[in-house]
Every structure is written in structure tokens, then in C-alpha cells.
Amino acid sequence: MSENLYHEITPEGFGIAIEKDKDLYTKQSPFQKVDVFSSRAFGNVLTLDGLMMVTERDEFFYHEMITHIPMLTHKDPKNILVIGGGDGGTVRELLKHDSVVHIDMVEIDGEVIEASKKYFPTVSSELDNPKVSVLVMDAIEFIKDKTDLYDVVLIDSTDPIGPGEGLFNEGFYNNVKKASKKGGIVVPQTEGPFAQSENMQKTYRLLRKVFKNVAPYCSVMPTYPGGYWSWGFCSDEVDIPLDYRTIDEKRALKIEKTCKIYNRKLHSAVFCVPNFVYELANG
Ligand code: SAM
């Protein structure tokens, strides 16, 4: 086994290892350590404070799932807010939807954006799209004075540590809801059901205090701890999409053709979660 290994051991005491080819970039930003290395197995890899964030090979698992479930459940999503997401993958997926008029992406760390533009061109490909405003600031501050603006809000954040901690908080979720339009949908990434069950349970307790309809959906995410990830579908007015036949077939098929994971039948299937996940989200 090559001794040149990247490994992430999460606070839960287990993680992943990837054979490294070369270290490509390292920079201590005011918020976190930004590292990029190349690898035989996953292409270029971005880590923040040593924790796995994005790989060229498997980023689509995450970016398709966080984006297309809310976007195709909403009847006509025009104005979108992405919180975090500095690598640009979520913005790239959002722009597949013809209904999108404008996206605000609020990323605290400009270094992440620069590193992604340089080393992840297929992920950051749409960050200069005229429909996108990239705001480099703390989303906790940004959201405070926003009201009734967004059809869909995606919280594409780091874990609830460091700059990301304040994004897993009742006050923040209330501000996100205030910034959403009537009929709006909010989807935060809600951690790994197996690897970070405590974080996940705490997050859903907060989400359920703020939103009427809250449900986890899950998918494989190879390089995240436990290889299994969750996102939280939250809305006051829109029901959890448990029947894919309620999803507009024409819109869904157009997106499906461009995806490696998302398809219309999967749209409702992802909400069929194992008992332990259901208990974490409702306990
Ligand atoms: N989208 C990637 C993926 O494939 O899962 C990983 C998530 S993205 C890199 C997480 C981003 O959230 C980071 O770039 C981090 O700088 C940003 N972030 C953390 N706290 C933030 C805050 N308070 N405001 C805005 N952005 C924040």
C-alpha cells in the first residue's frame, strides 16, 4: 500500500483513506485550511481542515441529490439561494433547470472558490454564469435582512464545526424560512446517518421546530464518512414528494438525461429510508 495516503478520521473515530498522487495546493484561509491533491482513484480532491469535501470522481452523487429533488418538486423555481457550495457543483446542477432566473451563492471563503476554479473546472464551470451572483461573506450575516425572496434554498455547508457551526441553528433556519417565498422549499445537507447520527438527530430536532413538513432523503456518497449521506426536505406549504407521478414528467426527463444518479422514479424512492434513519429524523 502506498505510504502517500490521505486519510480522514472524523470526530466519530473512523473515516476514509485515499492514495495520493501529488499535493497540488494548500492555503490557510481566515476560516480553514484549503488543500487539493490529485489521486488515482478519485481525480482531484478538495479537503477543508483535512475533512473530505469534493472529489472529481464522485461529486455528482452529492450535487445531483441536493439540487434536483427540491428543484423538481417546486412547480416553478426561479430565484435560488445556495448557502456555502463554494466549489460550484450545486450551482452547475441548478442551471440545468430552465426555470432559474437568478442564483445567489453565499460562500464565506473565497479561497474555496479560487481553488475550485483552478483544480475542479468541471465542478466550478458555471460560477461565472450571468444568472449567478457569488457573494463572499458569512451566510449567517447575509440572511439576517432577507425576506420573501427565494423559491428554493440549498444549504450546501460544511459540518457543524468552525464557520459551518452557525448554519445548524434554529435562529438561522428561521431566517432562512423568512428569506423564502410562500411555497418555498429549503434543503440543508444533514450529515451522515451512520457516521454522524448525533449531528443528524440534533439537526432534525431544530428543523422540525421551524418547518411544518420535514423529511430526510438519503443516497450513497462514496467519499463521505460511512458512504451514506442525507439531506432534509423542508417546507411549510409543499408536501414531501412521496409519489414520483406528481413530478412534472417533461421537466424531470430533461434533467434525468443529464444525470448519473437522478431519475424521476428515484425522486420519491430516496424518501424510503431505513428505520434507524427515520428514528434519527423523528426522535
Ligand atoms: N459541495 C461540496 C460537496 O460536494 O459536498 C461540499 C460542501 S461546500 C465545499 C461547503 C462550503 O460551506 C465550504 O466552502 C465552506 O467554506 C462553506 N461555509 C461554511 N460555513 C459558512 C458560512 N457560515 N457562510 C457561508 N459559507 C460557509
Short mmCIF file of C-alpha atoms and ligand atoms in Angstrom, two decimals:
data_model
loop_
_atom_site.label_atom_id
_atom_site.label_comp_id
_atom_site.label_asym_id
_atom_site.label_seq_id
_atom_site.Cartn_x
_atom_site.Cartn_y
_atom_site.Cartn_z
CA MET A 1 0.00 0.00 0.00
CA SER A 2 1.46 3.40 -0.95
CA GLU A 3 2.70 5.32 2.05
CA ASN A 4 1.45 8.52 0.42
CA LEU A 5 -2.03 8.37 1.92
CA TYR A 6 -4.69 10.98 2.64
CA HIS A 7 -6.86 9.81 5.48
CA GLU A 8 -9.75 11.44 7.28
CA ILE A 9 -10.66 10.27 10.75
CA THR A 10 -13.89 12.00 11.73
CA PRO A 11 -14.60 13.05 15.34
CA GLU A 12 -16.66 9.81 15.43
CA GLY A 13 -13.38 7.91 15.15
CA PHE A 14 -13.49 6.41 11.65
CA GLY A 15 -13.18 7.66 8.11
CA ILE A 16 -11.56 7.00 4.76
CA ALA A 17 -8.16 6.71 3.14
CA ILE A 18 -7.17 7.62 -0.42
CA GLU A 19 -3.81 7.04 -2.07
CA LYS A 20 -2.40 10.45 -3.00
CA ASP A 21 -0.55 11.19 -6.22
CA LYS A 22 0.55 14.77 -5.66
CA ASP A 23 -0.22 17.67 -3.36
CA LEU A 24 -1.43 20.45 -5.70
CA TYR A 25 -2.43 23.32 -3.43
CA THR A 26 -2.51 24.30 0.19
CA LYS A 27 -3.57 27.59 1.78
CA GLN A 28 -4.61 28.66 5.24
CA SER A 29 -7.59 30.97 4.68
CA PRO A 30 -9.02 33.11 7.54
CA PHE A 31 -11.60 30.30 8.00
CA GLN A 32 -10.00 26.92 7.29
CA LYS A 33 -7.09 25.10 5.67
CA VAL A 34 -7.78 24.56 1.98
CA ASP A 35 -5.94 21.59 0.41
CA VAL A 36 -6.11 19.98 -3.01
CA PHE A 37 -4.35 16.77 -4.06
CA SER A 38 -4.51 14.50 -7.08
CA SER A 39 -5.34 10.81 -6.77
CA ARG A 40 -5.52 7.73 -8.98
CA ALA A 41 -8.90 6.71 -7.58
CA PHE A 42 -10.85 9.98 -7.38
CA GLY A 43 -9.03 12.53 -9.52
CA ASN A 44 -8.50 15.87 -7.78
CA VAL A 45 -9.67 16.03 -4.16
CA LEU A 46 -10.54 19.12 -2.07
CA THR A 47 -10.37 18.97 1.71
CA LEU A 48 -11.13 21.68 4.28
CA ASP A 49 -9.31 21.42 7.60
CA GLY A 50 -8.39 17.92 6.46
CA LEU A 51 -12.03 16.85 6.04
CA MET A 52 -13.23 15.45 2.70
CA MET A 53 -15.26 17.95 0.68
CA VAL A 54 -15.22 17.29 -3.08
CA THR A 55 -13.65 14.78 -5.48
CA GLU A 56 -13.80 14.97 -9.26
CA ARG A 57 -14.99 11.38 -9.48
CA ASP A 58 -17.91 11.25 -7.04
CA GLU A 59 -19.10 14.87 -6.57
CA PHE A 60 -22.13 14.22 -8.78
CA PHE A 61 -23.67 11.90 -6.14
CA TYR A 62 -23.98 14.85 -3.78
CA HIS A 63 -24.68 17.74 -6.16
CA GLU A 64 -27.43 15.97 -8.09
CA MET A 65 -29.16 14.89 -4.89
CA ILE A 66 -29.08 18.23 -3.08
CA THR A 67 -30.38 20.03 -6.18
CA HIS A 68 -32.90 18.06 -8.28
CA ILE A 69 -35.20 16.74 -5.54
CA PRO A 70 -36.25 20.26 -4.34
CA MET A 71 -35.99 21.87 -7.79
CA LEU A 72 -38.30 19.36 -9.48
CA THR A 73 -40.69 19.24 -6.52
CA HIS A 74 -41.17 23.02 -6.70
CA LYS A 75 -43.60 23.90 -9.50
CA ASP A 76 -41.65 26.89 -10.87
CA PRO A 77 -38.35 27.62 -9.03
CA LYS A 78 -36.97 30.93 -10.28
CA ASN A 79 -34.93 32.58 -7.51
CA ILE A 80 -32.50 30.33 -5.68
CA LEU A 81 -30.14 30.74 -2.74
CA VAL A 82 -27.12 28.47 -2.25
CA ILE A 83 -25.50 28.72 1.16
CA GLY A 84 -21.87 27.56 1.07
CA GLY A 85 -21.30 25.46 -2.04
CA GLY A 86 -18.11 27.32 -2.95
CA ASP A 87 -16.91 24.52 -5.24
CA GLY A 88 -19.75 25.41 -7.64
CA GLY A 89 -21.20 21.91 -8.12
CA THR A 90 -24.63 22.82 -6.79
CA VAL A 91 -24.79 25.97 -8.97
CA ARG A 92 -23.85 23.86 -12.01
CA GLU A 93 -26.73 21.47 -11.35
CA LEU A 94 -29.21 24.32 -10.65
CA LEU A 95 -28.52 25.90 -14.05
CA LYS A 96 -29.80 22.73 -15.78
CA HIS A 97 -33.29 23.98 -14.83
CA ASP A 98 -34.81 26.34 -17.44
CA SER A 99 -36.99 27.99 -14.80
CA VAL A 100 -33.97 29.51 -12.96
CA VAL A 101 -33.83 33.30 -13.27
CA HIS A 102 -31.22 34.06 -10.61
CA ILE A 103 -28.96 32.29 -8.09
CA ASP A 104 -27.30 33.92 -5.07
CA MET A 105 -24.39 31.80 -3.83
CA VAL A 106 -23.13 32.94 -0.41
CA GLU A 107 -19.75 31.35 0.36
CA ILE A 108 -17.70 32.56 3.34
CA ASP A 109 -14.32 31.58 1.91
CA GLY A 110 -13.09 32.98 -1.41
CA GLU A 111 -10.16 30.56 -1.27
CA VAL A 112 -12.53 27.63 -1.83
CA ILE A 113 -13.92 29.30 -4.96
CA GLU A 114 -10.42 30.05 -6.31
CA ALA A 115 -9.17 26.52 -5.60
CA SER A 116 -12.25 25.03 -7.29
CA LYS A 117 -11.89 27.26 -10.37
CA LYS A 118 -8.25 26.17 -10.70
CA TYR A 119 -8.43 22.46 -9.87
CA PHE A 120 -12.10 21.49 -10.42
CA PRO A 121 -13.06 23.12 -13.73
CA THR A 122 -15.94 20.68 -14.36
CA VAL A 123 -17.39 21.45 -10.92
CA SER A 124 -16.96 25.25 -10.92
CA SER A 125 -17.88 25.56 -14.63
CA GLU A 126 -20.94 27.80 -14.11
CA LEU A 127 -19.74 30.15 -11.37
CA ASP A 128 -19.27 32.93 -13.95
CA ASN A 129 -22.73 32.42 -15.45
CA PRO A 130 -24.59 35.79 -15.70
CA LYS A 131 -27.51 34.29 -13.73
CA VAL A 132 -25.21 33.74 -10.73
CA SER A 133 -24.18 36.26 -8.04
CA VAL A 134 -21.29 34.95 -5.94
CA LEU A 135 -21.20 36.71 -2.57
CA VAL A 136 -18.13 36.04 -0.45
CA MET A 137 -19.43 36.53 3.09
CA ASP A 138 -20.83 34.75 6.12
CA ALA A 139 -24.28 33.42 5.24
CA ILE A 140 -25.34 33.93 8.87
CA GLU A 141 -24.96 37.69 8.34
CA PHE A 142 -26.26 37.67 4.76
CA ILE A 143 -29.56 36.02 5.63
CA LYS A 144 -30.49 38.33 8.53
CA ASP A 145 -32.20 41.07 6.48
CA LYS A 146 -33.64 38.93 3.62
CA THR A 147 -37.41 38.46 3.35
CA ASP A 148 -39.66 36.67 0.86
CA LEU A 149 -37.03 36.31 -1.88
CA TYR A 150 -36.25 32.68 -2.70
CA ASP A 151 -38.23 29.76 -4.14
CA VAL A 152 -35.55 27.22 -3.15
CA VAL A 153 -32.72 27.50 -0.58
CA LEU A 154 -29.95 24.85 -0.57
CA ILE A 155 -27.67 24.77 2.47
CA ASP A 156 -24.57 23.18 0.96
CA SER A 157 -22.44 23.60 4.06
CA THR A 158 -19.55 22.01 5.83
CA ASP A 159 -20.17 20.05 9.05
CA PRO A 160 -21.48 21.86 12.15
CA ILE A 161 -17.95 22.88 13.20
CA GLY A 162 -15.91 26.01 12.52
CA PRO A 163 -17.63 28.50 10.16
CA GLY A 164 -20.37 25.94 9.44
CA GLU A 165 -21.49 25.58 13.05
CA GLY A 166 -23.87 28.56 12.93
CA LEU A 167 -25.64 27.08 9.90
CA PHE A 168 -27.10 24.28 12.08
CA ASN A 169 -29.10 26.53 14.35
CA GLU A 170 -32.77 27.34 14.98
CA GLY A 171 -32.30 31.08 14.57
CA PHE A 172 -30.54 30.56 11.26
CA TYR A 173 -33.26 28.20 9.99
CA ASN A 174 -35.90 30.79 10.97
CA ASN A 175 -34.02 33.43 9.00
CA VAL A 176 -33.79 31.09 6.01
CA LYS A 177 -37.53 30.49 6.21
CA LYS A 178 -38.15 34.27 6.39
CA ALA A 179 -35.99 34.73 3.28
CA SER A 180 -38.04 32.09 1.42
CA LYS A 181 -41.18 32.82 -0.57
CA LYS A 182 -44.56 31.26 0.20
CA GLY A 183 -44.41 27.69 -1.19
CA GLY A 184 -40.64 27.76 -0.79
CA ILE A 185 -38.51 24.64 -0.26
CA VAL A 186 -35.37 24.53 1.92
CA VAL A 187 -32.86 21.64 1.76
CA PRO A 188 -29.86 21.54 4.08
CA GLN A 189 -27.27 18.79 3.86
CA THR A 190 -27.97 16.93 7.10
CA GLU A 191 -24.85 14.81 7.60
CA GLY A 192 -24.18 11.09 7.50
CA PRO A 193 -26.91 8.94 9.10
CA PHE A 194 -24.39 6.25 10.05
CA ALA A 195 -21.26 8.31 10.69
CA GLN A 196 -22.74 11.43 12.32
CA SER A 197 -26.03 10.18 13.76
CA GLU A 198 -25.88 12.58 16.71
CA ASN A 199 -25.39 15.62 14.45
CA MET A 200 -28.21 14.41 12.27
CA GLN A 201 -30.67 13.89 15.13
CA LYS A 202 -29.87 17.35 16.58
CA THR A 203 -30.34 18.95 13.16
CA TYR A 204 -33.78 17.38 12.59
CA ARG A 205 -34.97 18.42 16.05
CA LEU A 206 -34.22 22.01 15.03
CA LEU A 207 -35.68 21.69 11.51
CA ARG A 208 -38.92 20.28 12.93
CA LYS A 209 -39.27 23.32 15.21
CA VAL A 210 -39.09 25.65 12.21
CA PHE A 211 -40.78 23.86 9.28
CA LYS A 212 -44.12 22.04 9.05
CA ASN A 213 -43.08 19.34 6.58
CA VAL A 214 -39.63 17.85 7.24
CA ALA A 215 -38.26 14.56 5.88
CA PRO A 216 -34.78 13.13 5.25
CA TYR A 217 -33.80 11.66 1.93
CA CYS A 218 -30.63 9.63 1.51
CA SER A 219 -28.17 8.44 -1.07
CA VAL A 220 -24.80 6.82 -1.45
CA MET A 221 -21.89 9.27 -1.19
CA PRO A 222 -18.70 7.18 -1.62
CA THR A 223 -16.11 9.51 -0.10
CA TYR A 224 -18.13 10.84 2.82
CA PRO A 225 -17.79 9.02 6.15
CA GLY A 226 -19.89 5.85 6.09
CA GLY A 227 -20.50 6.28 2.33
CA TYR A 228 -24.13 7.25 3.02
CA TRP A 229 -25.48 10.80 3.23
CA SER A 230 -28.69 12.67 4.00
CA TRP A 231 -30.45 15.88 3.02
CA GLY A 232 -33.50 17.40 4.69
CA PHE A 233 -36.57 18.30 2.61
CA CYS A 234 -38.23 21.22 4.46
CA SER A 235 -41.30 23.27 3.58
CA ASP A 236 -44.41 24.73 5.20
CA GLU A 237 -46.66 24.55 2.15
CA VAL A 238 -45.18 21.83 -0.10
CA ASP A 239 -45.74 18.15 0.75
CA ILE A 240 -42.90 15.63 0.86
CA PRO A 241 -42.82 14.19 -2.72
CA LEU A 242 -43.63 10.55 -1.92
CA ASP A 243 -45.20 9.80 -5.32
CA TYR A 244 -42.93 10.41 -8.32
CA ARG A 245 -46.02 10.64 -10.55
CA THR A 246 -46.67 14.10 -9.04
CA ILE A 247 -43.35 15.29 -10.50
CA ASP A 248 -43.67 17.02 -13.90
CA GLU A 249 -42.58 14.27 -16.32
CA LYS A 250 -41.29 16.58 -19.07
CA ARG A 251 -39.14 18.65 -16.69
CA ALA A 252 -37.87 15.55 -14.88
CA LEU A 253 -36.93 13.68 -18.06
CA LYS A 254 -34.94 16.68 -19.32
CA ILE A 255 -32.90 16.70 -16.09
CA GLU A 256 -32.68 12.89 -15.89
CA LYS A 257 -30.89 12.76 -19.27
CA THR A 258 -28.05 14.92 -17.90
CA CYS A 259 -27.60 13.00 -14.63
CA LYS A 260 -25.73 9.93 -13.44
CA ILE A 261 -27.91 9.43 -10.36
CA TYR A 262 -31.14 11.40 -10.54
CA ASN A 263 -34.18 9.93 -12.27
CA ARG A 264 -37.90 10.53 -11.80
CA LYS A 265 -38.65 7.20 -10.02
CA LEU A 266 -35.73 7.76 -7.67
CA HIS A 267 -37.27 11.15 -6.78
CA SER A 268 -39.70 9.54 -4.36
CA ALA A 269 -37.72 6.37 -3.66
CA VAL A 270 -34.99 8.32 -1.84
CA PHE A 271 -37.51 9.19 0.88
CA CYS A 272 -37.92 5.47 1.67
CA VAL A 273 -35.30 5.46 4.40
CA PRO A 274 -34.18 2.67 6.79
CA ASN A 275 -35.83 2.58 10.23
CA PHE A 276 -32.76 3.95 12.02
CA VAL A 277 -32.72 6.99 9.72
CA TYR A 278 -36.43 7.57 10.23
CA GLU A 279 -35.86 7.40 14.00
CA LEU A 280 -32.93 9.86 13.85
CA ALA A 281 -35.07 12.35 11.92
CA ASN A 282 -38.15 11.98 14.12
CA GLY A 283 -36.68 11.13 17.51
N1 SAM B 1 -20.47 20.93 -2.08
C1 SAM B 1 -19.43 20.12 -1.54
C2 SAM B 1 -19.86 18.70 -1.65
O1 SAM B 1 -19.65 18.09 -2.67
O2 SAM B 1 -20.41 18.23 -0.65
C3 SAM B 1 -19.01 20.39 -0.12
C4 SAM B 1 -19.65 21.44 0.59
S1 SAM B 1 -19.06 23.05 0.27
C5 SAM B 1 -17.36 22.90 -0.05
C6 SAM B 1 -19.17 23.67 1.94
C7 SAM B 1 -18.86 25.15 1.97
O3 SAM B 1 -19.56 25.79 3.04
C8 SAM B 1 -17.38 25.47 2.20
O4 SAM B 1 -16.83 26.01 1.02
C9 SAM B 1 -17.37 26.46 3.37
O5 SAM B 1 -16.42 27.49 3.21
C10 SAM B 1 -18.79 26.99 3.32
N2 SAM B 1 -19.26 27.59 4.58
C11 SAM B 1 -19.08 27.12 5.84
N3 SAM B 1 -19.62 27.97 6.74
C12 SAM B 1 -20.18 29.00 6.02
C13 SAM B 1 -20.88 30.19 6.38
N4 SAM B 1 -21.12 30.50 7.68
N5 SAM B 1 -21.31 31.01 5.38
C14 SAM B 1 -21.07 30.70 4.07
N6 SAM B 1 -20.38 29.60 3.66
C15 SAM B 1 -19.95 28.76 4.64
#
